[in-house]
Coordinates of C-alpha atoms and ligand atoms in Angstrom, one line a residue:
X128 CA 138.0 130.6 22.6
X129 CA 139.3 129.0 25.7
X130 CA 143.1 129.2 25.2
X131 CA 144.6 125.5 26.9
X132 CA 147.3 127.5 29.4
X133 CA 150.5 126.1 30.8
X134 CA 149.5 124.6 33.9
X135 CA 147.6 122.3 32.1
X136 CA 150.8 120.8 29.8
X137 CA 153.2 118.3 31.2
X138 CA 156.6 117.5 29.4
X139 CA 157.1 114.3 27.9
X140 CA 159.1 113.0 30.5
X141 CA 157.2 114.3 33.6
X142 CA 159.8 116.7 34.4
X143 CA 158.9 120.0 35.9
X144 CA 159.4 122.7 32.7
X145 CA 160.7 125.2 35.1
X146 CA 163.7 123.0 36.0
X147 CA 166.6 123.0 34.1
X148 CA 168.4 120.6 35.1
X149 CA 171.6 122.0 33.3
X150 CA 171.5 125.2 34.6
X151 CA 173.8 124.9 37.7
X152 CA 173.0 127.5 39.4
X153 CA 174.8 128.5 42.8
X154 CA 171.9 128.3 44.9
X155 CA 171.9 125.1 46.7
X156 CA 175.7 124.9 46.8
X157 CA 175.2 125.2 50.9
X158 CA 172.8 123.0 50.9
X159 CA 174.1 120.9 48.9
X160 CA 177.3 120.7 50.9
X161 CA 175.1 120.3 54.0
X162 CA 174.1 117.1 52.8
X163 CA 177.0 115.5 51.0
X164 CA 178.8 116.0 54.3
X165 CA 175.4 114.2 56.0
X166 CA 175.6 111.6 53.8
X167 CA 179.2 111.1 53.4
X168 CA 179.2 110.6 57.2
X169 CA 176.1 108.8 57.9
X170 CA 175.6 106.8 54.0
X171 CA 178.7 105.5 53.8
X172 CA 179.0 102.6 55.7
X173 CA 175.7 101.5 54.6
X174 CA 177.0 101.9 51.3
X175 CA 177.7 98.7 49.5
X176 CA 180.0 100.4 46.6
X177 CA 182.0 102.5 49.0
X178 CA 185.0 102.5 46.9
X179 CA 183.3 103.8 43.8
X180 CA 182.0 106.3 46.9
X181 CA 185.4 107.3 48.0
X182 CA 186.4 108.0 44.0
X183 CA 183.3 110.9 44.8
X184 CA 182.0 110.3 41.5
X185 CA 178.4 109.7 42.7
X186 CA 178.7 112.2 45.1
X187 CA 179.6 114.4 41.9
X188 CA 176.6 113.4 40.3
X189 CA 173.8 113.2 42.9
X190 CA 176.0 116.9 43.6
X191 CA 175.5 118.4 40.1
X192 CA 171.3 117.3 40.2
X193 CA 170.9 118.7 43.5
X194 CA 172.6 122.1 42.4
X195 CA 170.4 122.2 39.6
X196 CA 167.2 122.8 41.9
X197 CA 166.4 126.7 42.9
X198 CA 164.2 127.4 45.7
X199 CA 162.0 129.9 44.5
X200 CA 161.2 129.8 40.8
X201 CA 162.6 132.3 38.8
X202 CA 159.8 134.6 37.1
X203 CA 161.6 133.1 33.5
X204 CA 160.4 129.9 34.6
X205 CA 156.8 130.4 36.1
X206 CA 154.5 129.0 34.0
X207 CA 152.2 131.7 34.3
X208 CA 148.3 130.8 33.1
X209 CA 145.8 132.8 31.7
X210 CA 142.9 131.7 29.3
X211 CA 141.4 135.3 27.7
X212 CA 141.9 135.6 23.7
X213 CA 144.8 137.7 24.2
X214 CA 145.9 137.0 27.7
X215 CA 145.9 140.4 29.4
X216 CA 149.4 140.3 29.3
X217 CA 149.6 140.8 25.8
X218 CA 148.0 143.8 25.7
X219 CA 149.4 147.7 24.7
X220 CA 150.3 149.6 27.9
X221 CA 147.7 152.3 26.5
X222 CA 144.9 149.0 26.7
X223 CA 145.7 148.3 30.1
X224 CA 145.5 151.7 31.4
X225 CA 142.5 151.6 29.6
X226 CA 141.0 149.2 31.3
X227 CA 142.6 149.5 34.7
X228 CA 145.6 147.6 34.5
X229 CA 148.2 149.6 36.0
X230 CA 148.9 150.8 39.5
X231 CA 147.6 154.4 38.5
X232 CA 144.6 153.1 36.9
X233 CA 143.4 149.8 39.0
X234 CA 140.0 150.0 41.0
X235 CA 139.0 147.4 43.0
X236 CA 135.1 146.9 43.7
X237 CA 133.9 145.6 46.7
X238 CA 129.8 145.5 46.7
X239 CA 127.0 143.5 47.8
X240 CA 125.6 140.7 45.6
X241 CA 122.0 142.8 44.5
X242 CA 121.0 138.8 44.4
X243 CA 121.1 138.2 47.9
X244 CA 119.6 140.0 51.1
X245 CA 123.4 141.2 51.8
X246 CA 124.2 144.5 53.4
X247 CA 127.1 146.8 53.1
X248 CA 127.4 150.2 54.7
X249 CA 129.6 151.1 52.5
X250 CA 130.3 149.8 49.4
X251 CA 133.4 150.8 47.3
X252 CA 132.3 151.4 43.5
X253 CA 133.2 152.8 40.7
X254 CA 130.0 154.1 40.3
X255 CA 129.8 155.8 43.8
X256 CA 133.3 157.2 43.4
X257 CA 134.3 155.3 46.4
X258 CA 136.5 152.7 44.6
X259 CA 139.7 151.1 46.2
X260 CA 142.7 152.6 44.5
X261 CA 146.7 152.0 44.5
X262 CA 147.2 154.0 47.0
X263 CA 144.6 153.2 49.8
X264 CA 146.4 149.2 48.8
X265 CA 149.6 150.6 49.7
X266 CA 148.9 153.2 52.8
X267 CA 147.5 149.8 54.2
X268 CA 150.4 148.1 53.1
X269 CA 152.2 150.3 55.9
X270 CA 151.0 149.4 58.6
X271 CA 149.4 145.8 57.3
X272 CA 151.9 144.0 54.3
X273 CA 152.2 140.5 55.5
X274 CA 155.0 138.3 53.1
X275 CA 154.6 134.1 52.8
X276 CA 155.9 131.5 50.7
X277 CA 153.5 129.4 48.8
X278 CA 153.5 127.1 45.3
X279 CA 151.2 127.8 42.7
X280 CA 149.6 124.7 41.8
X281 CA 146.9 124.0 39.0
X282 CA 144.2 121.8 40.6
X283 CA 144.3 119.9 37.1
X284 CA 148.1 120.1 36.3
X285 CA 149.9 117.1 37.6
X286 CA 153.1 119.7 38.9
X287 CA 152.9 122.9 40.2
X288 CA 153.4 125.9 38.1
X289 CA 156.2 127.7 40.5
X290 CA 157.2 128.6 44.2
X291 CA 157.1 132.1 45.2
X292 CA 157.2 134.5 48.1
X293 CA 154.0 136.5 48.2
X294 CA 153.8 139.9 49.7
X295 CA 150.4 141.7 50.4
X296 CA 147.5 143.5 52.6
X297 CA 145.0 140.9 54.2
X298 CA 141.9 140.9 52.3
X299 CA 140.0 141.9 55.6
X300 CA 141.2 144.8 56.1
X301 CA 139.5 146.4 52.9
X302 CA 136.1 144.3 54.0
X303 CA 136.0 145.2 57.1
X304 CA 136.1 149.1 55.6
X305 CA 132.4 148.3 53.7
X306 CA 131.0 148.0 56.8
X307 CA 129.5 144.6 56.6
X308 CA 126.4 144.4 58.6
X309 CA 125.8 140.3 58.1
X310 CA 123.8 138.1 56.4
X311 CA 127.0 137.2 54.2
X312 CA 128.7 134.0 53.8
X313 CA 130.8 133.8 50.9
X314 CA 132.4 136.4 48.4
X315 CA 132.9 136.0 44.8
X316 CA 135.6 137.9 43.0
X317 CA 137.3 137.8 39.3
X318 CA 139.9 140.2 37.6
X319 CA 139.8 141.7 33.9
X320 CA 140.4 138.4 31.7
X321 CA 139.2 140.2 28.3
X322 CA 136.5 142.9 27.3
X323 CA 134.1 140.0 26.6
X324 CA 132.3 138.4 30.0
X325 CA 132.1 135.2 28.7
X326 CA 136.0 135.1 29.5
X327 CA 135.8 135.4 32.7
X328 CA 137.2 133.7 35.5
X329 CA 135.9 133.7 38.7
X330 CA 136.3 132.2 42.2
X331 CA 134.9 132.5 45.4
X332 CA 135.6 131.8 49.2
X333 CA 133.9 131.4 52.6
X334 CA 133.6 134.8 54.4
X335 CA 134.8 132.8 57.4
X336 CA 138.3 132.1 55.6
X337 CA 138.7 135.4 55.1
X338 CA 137.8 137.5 58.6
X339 CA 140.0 134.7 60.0
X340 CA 142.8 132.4 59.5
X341 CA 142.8 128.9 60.6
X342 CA 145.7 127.8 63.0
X343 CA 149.0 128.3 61.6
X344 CA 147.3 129.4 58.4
X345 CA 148.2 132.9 56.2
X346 CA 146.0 135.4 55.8
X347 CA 144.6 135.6 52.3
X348 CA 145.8 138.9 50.8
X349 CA 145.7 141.6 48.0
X350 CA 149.1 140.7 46.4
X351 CA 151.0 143.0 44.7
X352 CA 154.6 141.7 45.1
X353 CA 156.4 138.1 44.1
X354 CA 159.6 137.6 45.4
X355 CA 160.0 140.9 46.4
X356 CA 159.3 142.4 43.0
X357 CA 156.0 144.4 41.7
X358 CA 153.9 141.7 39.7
X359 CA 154.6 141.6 36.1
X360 CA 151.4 141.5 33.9
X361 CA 151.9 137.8 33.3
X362 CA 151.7 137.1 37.2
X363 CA 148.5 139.3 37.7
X364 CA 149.8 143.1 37.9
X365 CA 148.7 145.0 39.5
X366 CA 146.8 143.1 42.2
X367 CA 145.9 139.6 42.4
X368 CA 144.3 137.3 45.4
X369 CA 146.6 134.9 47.2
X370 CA 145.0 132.3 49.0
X371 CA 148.1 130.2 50.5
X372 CA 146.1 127.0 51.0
X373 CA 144.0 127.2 47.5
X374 CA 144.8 125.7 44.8
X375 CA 145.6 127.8 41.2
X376 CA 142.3 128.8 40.4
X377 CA 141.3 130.8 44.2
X378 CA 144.4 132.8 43.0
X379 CA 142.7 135.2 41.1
X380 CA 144.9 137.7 38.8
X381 CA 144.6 141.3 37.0
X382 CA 141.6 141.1 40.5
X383 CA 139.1 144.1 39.9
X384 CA 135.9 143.4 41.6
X385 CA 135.0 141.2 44.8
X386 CA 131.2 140.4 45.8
X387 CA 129.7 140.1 49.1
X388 CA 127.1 137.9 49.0
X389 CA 124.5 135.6 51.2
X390 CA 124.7 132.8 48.5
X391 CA 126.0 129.7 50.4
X392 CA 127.0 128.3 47.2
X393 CA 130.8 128.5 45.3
X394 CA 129.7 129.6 41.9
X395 CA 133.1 129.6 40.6
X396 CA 134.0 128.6 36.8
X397 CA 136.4 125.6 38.1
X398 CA 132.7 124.1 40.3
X399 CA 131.2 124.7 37.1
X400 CA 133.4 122.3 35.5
X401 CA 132.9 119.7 37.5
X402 CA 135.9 120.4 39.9
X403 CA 136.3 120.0 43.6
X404 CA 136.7 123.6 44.6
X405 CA 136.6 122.8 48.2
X406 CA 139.8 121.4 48.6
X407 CA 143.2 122.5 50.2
X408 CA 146.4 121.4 48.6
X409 CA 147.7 118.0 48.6
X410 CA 150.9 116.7 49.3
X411 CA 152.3 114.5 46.6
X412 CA 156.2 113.8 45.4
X413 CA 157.3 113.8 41.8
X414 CA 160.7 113.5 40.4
X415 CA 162.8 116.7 38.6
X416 CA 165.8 114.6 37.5
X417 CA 166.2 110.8 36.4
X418 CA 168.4 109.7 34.0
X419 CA 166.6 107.8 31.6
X420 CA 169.5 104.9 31.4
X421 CA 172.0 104.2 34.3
X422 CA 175.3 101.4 34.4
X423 CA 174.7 98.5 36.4
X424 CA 176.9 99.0 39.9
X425 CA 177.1 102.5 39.3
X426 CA 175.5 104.9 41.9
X427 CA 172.9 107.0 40.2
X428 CA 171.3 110.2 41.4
X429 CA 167.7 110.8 41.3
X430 CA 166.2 113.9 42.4
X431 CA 162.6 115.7 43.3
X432 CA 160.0 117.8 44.2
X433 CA 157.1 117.4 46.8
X434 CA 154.2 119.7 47.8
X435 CA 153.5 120.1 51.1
X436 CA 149.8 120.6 51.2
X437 CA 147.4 120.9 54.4
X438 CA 148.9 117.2 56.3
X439 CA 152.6 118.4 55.9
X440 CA 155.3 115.8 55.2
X441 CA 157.4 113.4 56.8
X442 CA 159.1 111.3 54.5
X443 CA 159.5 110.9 50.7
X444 CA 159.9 107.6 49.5
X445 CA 160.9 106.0 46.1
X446 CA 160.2 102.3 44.7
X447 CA 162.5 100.4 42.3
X448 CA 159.9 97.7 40.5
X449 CA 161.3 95.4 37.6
X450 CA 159.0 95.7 34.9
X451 CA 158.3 92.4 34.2
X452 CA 157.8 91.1 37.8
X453 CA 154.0 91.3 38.6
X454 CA 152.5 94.5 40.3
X455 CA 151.1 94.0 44.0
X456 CA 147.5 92.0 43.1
X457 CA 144.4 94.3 44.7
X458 CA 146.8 96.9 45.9
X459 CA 146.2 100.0 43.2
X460 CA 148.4 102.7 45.4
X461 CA 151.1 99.8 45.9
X462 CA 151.1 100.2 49.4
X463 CA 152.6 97.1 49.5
X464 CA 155.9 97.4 48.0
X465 CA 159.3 97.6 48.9
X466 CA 159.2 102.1 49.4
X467 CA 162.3 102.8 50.7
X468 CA 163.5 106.2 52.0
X469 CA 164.9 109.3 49.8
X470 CA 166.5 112.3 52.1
X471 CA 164.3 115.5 52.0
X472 CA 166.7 118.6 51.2
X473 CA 167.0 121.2 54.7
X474 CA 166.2 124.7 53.7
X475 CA 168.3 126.5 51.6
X476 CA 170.2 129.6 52.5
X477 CA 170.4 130.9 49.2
X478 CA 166.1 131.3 48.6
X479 CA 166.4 132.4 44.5
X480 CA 168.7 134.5 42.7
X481 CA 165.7 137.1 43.1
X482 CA 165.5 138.2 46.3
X483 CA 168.6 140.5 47.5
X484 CA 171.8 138.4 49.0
X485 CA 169.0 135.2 48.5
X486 CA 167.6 136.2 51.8
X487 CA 164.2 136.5 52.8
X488 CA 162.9 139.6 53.9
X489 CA 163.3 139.3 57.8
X490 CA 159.0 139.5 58.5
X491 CA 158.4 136.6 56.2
X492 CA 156.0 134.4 58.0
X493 CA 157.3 131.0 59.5
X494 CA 161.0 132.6 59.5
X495 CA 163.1 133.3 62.6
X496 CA 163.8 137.0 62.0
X497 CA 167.1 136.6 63.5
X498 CA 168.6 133.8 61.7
X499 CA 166.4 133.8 58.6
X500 CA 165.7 130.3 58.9
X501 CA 161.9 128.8 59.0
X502 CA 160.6 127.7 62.5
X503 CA 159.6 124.3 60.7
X504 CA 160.6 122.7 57.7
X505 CA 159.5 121.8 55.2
X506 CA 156.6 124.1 55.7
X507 CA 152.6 123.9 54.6
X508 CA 152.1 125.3 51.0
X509 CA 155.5 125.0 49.6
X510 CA 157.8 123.3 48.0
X511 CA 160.6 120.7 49.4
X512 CA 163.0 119.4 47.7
X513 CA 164.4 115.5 47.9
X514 CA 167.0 113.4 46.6
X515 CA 168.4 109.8 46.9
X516 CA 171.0 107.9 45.8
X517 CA 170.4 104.8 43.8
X518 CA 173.3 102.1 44.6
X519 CA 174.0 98.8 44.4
X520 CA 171.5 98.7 40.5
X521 CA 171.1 95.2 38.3
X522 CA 170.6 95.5 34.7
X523 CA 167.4 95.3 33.9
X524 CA 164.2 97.5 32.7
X525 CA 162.3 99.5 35.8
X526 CA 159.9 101.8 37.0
X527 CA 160.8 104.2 39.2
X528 CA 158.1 105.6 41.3
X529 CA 158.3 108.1 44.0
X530 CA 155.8 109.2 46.9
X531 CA 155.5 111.4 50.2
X532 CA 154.2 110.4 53.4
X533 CA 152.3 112.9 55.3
X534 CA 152.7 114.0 58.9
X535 CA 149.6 112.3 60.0
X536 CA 151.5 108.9 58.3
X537 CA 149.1 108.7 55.4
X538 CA 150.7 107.3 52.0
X539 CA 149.8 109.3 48.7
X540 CA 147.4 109.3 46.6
X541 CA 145.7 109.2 50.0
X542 CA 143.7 110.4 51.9
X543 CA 142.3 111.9 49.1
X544 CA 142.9 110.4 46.1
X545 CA 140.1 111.4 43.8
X546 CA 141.7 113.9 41.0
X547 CA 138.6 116.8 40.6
X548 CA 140.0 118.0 43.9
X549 CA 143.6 118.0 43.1
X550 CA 145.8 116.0 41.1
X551 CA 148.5 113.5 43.2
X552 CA 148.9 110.5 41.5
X553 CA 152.2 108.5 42.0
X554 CA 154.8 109.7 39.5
X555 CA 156.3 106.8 37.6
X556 CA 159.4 107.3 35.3
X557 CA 161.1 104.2 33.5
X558 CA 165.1 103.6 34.5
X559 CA 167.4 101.0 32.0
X560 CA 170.1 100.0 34.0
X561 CA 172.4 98.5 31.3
X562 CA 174.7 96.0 32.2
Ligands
MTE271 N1 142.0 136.5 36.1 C1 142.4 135.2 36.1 N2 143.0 134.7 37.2 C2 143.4 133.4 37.2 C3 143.2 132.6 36.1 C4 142.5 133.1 35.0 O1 142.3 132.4 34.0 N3 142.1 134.4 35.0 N4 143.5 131.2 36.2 C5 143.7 130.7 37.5 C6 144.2 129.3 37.5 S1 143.2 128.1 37.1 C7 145.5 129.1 38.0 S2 146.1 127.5 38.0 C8 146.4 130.2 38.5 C9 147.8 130.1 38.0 O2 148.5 131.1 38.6 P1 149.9 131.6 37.9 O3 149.6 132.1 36.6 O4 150.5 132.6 38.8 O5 150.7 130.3 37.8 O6 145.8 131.5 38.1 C10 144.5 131.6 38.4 N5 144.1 133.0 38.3
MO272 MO1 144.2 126.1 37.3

């Protein structure tokens, strides 16, 4: 039975499930501040209520949203996926030391696909006694750990399932010890799901991704840490693969075996289905907080989310359409309306209440050792967050609909707006502004 997992369920309202927006957490109190004093400086002559301003009961409000984003998801509020009947996670610690679960018990196979012409030197198997353990993982991890940020993202879920600091050994590093003589192009790889095959799930990656990284791209790695903790059997534990550009499914958990093989084809479960597997994350906005009714003249806060995928992000915009005035004839991304700008959030200083002080570790890729503050922001892969002050509001019934731009200037849903390879349609949410 193919248990429907998290990633795939939305809430009613299209928030994100591991948002609270009550929980007013510390975190962004800094950056928080950071912008209120932008905004109080530059917004408020542009500001048409800048009485109601002055009272600082919108800055209150847009304040209290705002504080209710954390960076990094806490693990309470991952939604975690997994499809075997049980999830491994369910199962007795005696099962999963059973079946190679836990650090002392995990073996990772790496062998040639006996389907293909593919030659290894070397292969590590269970079989030959020459399986990769714990500890090889973490004498490489020594000399080797590399530590990113990336969202987990569902290539069918509509918002991603959490954002996360990843910390593991590149994947090549444990190749390049088979002793790969050629003829290989891609690798296929799955984890333990359940004792039956048929619950399987597998994925499958260009050898060329992994012996090297595109510019400015992670490595893909052996994980074996999220934010900065040992992976809990819902994330994967022991080991799972990170890809940081792939979507949810490259992200294999509970990994156990990897195949080298000269098959030019993916053959994983999610190309089975149909699904777009060659495709790198999107970038696409959706709201975390909108009040469902606002006052008419009363500023009202509105708040989001937006992935950065593989063309970055410049700007996140938001669109305030009366319901019954007509749509934009022939114009199905409404690339025609009146978008207007929202402010994307600067970094925070406080990352999650996980990581100690809320700092990142000081060799986290794309962060100035020194300062702890990212080269770039937002960056590629994660998670920024936006928010925008709605002023000057008639009474009436609206959608509110909310979009990035990317860095190359390219609206969403494009340039690729097709769903099988990722889902980035434009969030709508309706707004009553009563008189
Ligand atoms: N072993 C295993 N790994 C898996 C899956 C699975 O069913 N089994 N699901 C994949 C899919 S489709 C997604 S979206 C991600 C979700 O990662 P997360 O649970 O860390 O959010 O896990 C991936 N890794
Ligand atoms: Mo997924």
């Amino acid at each position: 039975m193919d248990t429907r997992y998290d990633g795939e369920k939305e809430n009613v309202d299209g928030r994100f499930m591991h948002i609270d927006p009550n929980s007013i957490a510390g975190d962004h109190v800094e950056v928080t501040r950071r912008y209120f004093l932008r905004l109080g400086v530059a917004g408020a002559a542009a500001l048409t209520t800048s009485s109601l301003w002055a009272e600082g009961q919108a800055k209150a409000a847009l304040e209290q949203a705002v504080a209710g984003l954390e960076y990094l998801t806490p693990l309470n509020k991952f939604r975690f996926a997994g499809r075997g009947n049980p999830p491994p996670w369910q199962l007795s610690e005696e099962k999963r030391r059973q079946v190679g679960l836990t650090p002392e018990t995990w073996q990772l196979e790496v062998v040639a696909d006996p389907e293909s012409n593919c030659k290894i030197g070397k292969p590590l198997s269970k079989e030959a006694g020459t399986a990769f353990r714990w500890d090889d993982l973490m004498r490489l991890a020594k000399e080797h750990a590399v530590r990113y940020l990336k969202v987990m993202t569902c290539l069918n879920a509509p918002s991603p399932n959490g954002m996360a600091l990843w910390e593991g050994v590149p994947l090549r590093e444990v190749i390049w010890m088979t002793q790969p003589a050629g003829d290989i192009r891609r690798l296929y790889y799955y984890g333990y799901d359940n004792d039956d095959p048929k619950q399987r799930f597998q994925s499958s990656l260009s050898i060329n991704r992994v012996l090297e990284d595109p510019p400015g791209v992670d490595p893909v790695i052996l994980c074996y840490k999220l934010n900065g903790k040992p992976l809990s059997p819902k994330a994967g534990a022991p080991v799972r693969l990170i890809c940081p550009e792939g979507y949810g499914f490259h992200n294999i958990k509970w990994l156990q075996r990897i195949v080298l093989t000269n098959d030019p084809e993916p053959n994983d479960n999610y190309a089975k289905q149909g699904l777009d597997v060659d495709s790198p994350m999107k970038t696409f906005a959706r709201f975390v907080h909108v009040p469902s009714k606002a006052k008419a003249g009363e500023p009202t806060a509105v708040t989001g989310l937006a992935q950065v995928g593989i063309s970055g992000l410049s700007r996140v915009q938001y669109w305030l359409h009366r319901q019954d005035a007509p749509l934009p004839p022939d114009d199905p991304h409404f690339t025609k309306a009146e978008w207007k700008d929202a402010e994307i959030l600067p970094p925070p200083k406080n990352w999650g209440s996980e990581l100690p002080g809320g700092k990142l570790p000081p060799d986290t890729r794309h962060v100035d050792p020194k300062t702890g503050k990212p080269h770039s922001w937002p960056l590629r892969y994660t998670l920024a967050h936006w928010a925008v002050l709605l002023t000057d509001l008639k009474p009436g019934r609206y959608d509110l609909r909310c979009r990035t731009i990317d860095a190359r200037g390219i609206a969403q849903p494009m340039p690729r707006p097709f769903p099988k390879s990722g889902r980035a349609p434009i969030h709508r949410l309706p707004l009553m502004v009563e008189p």
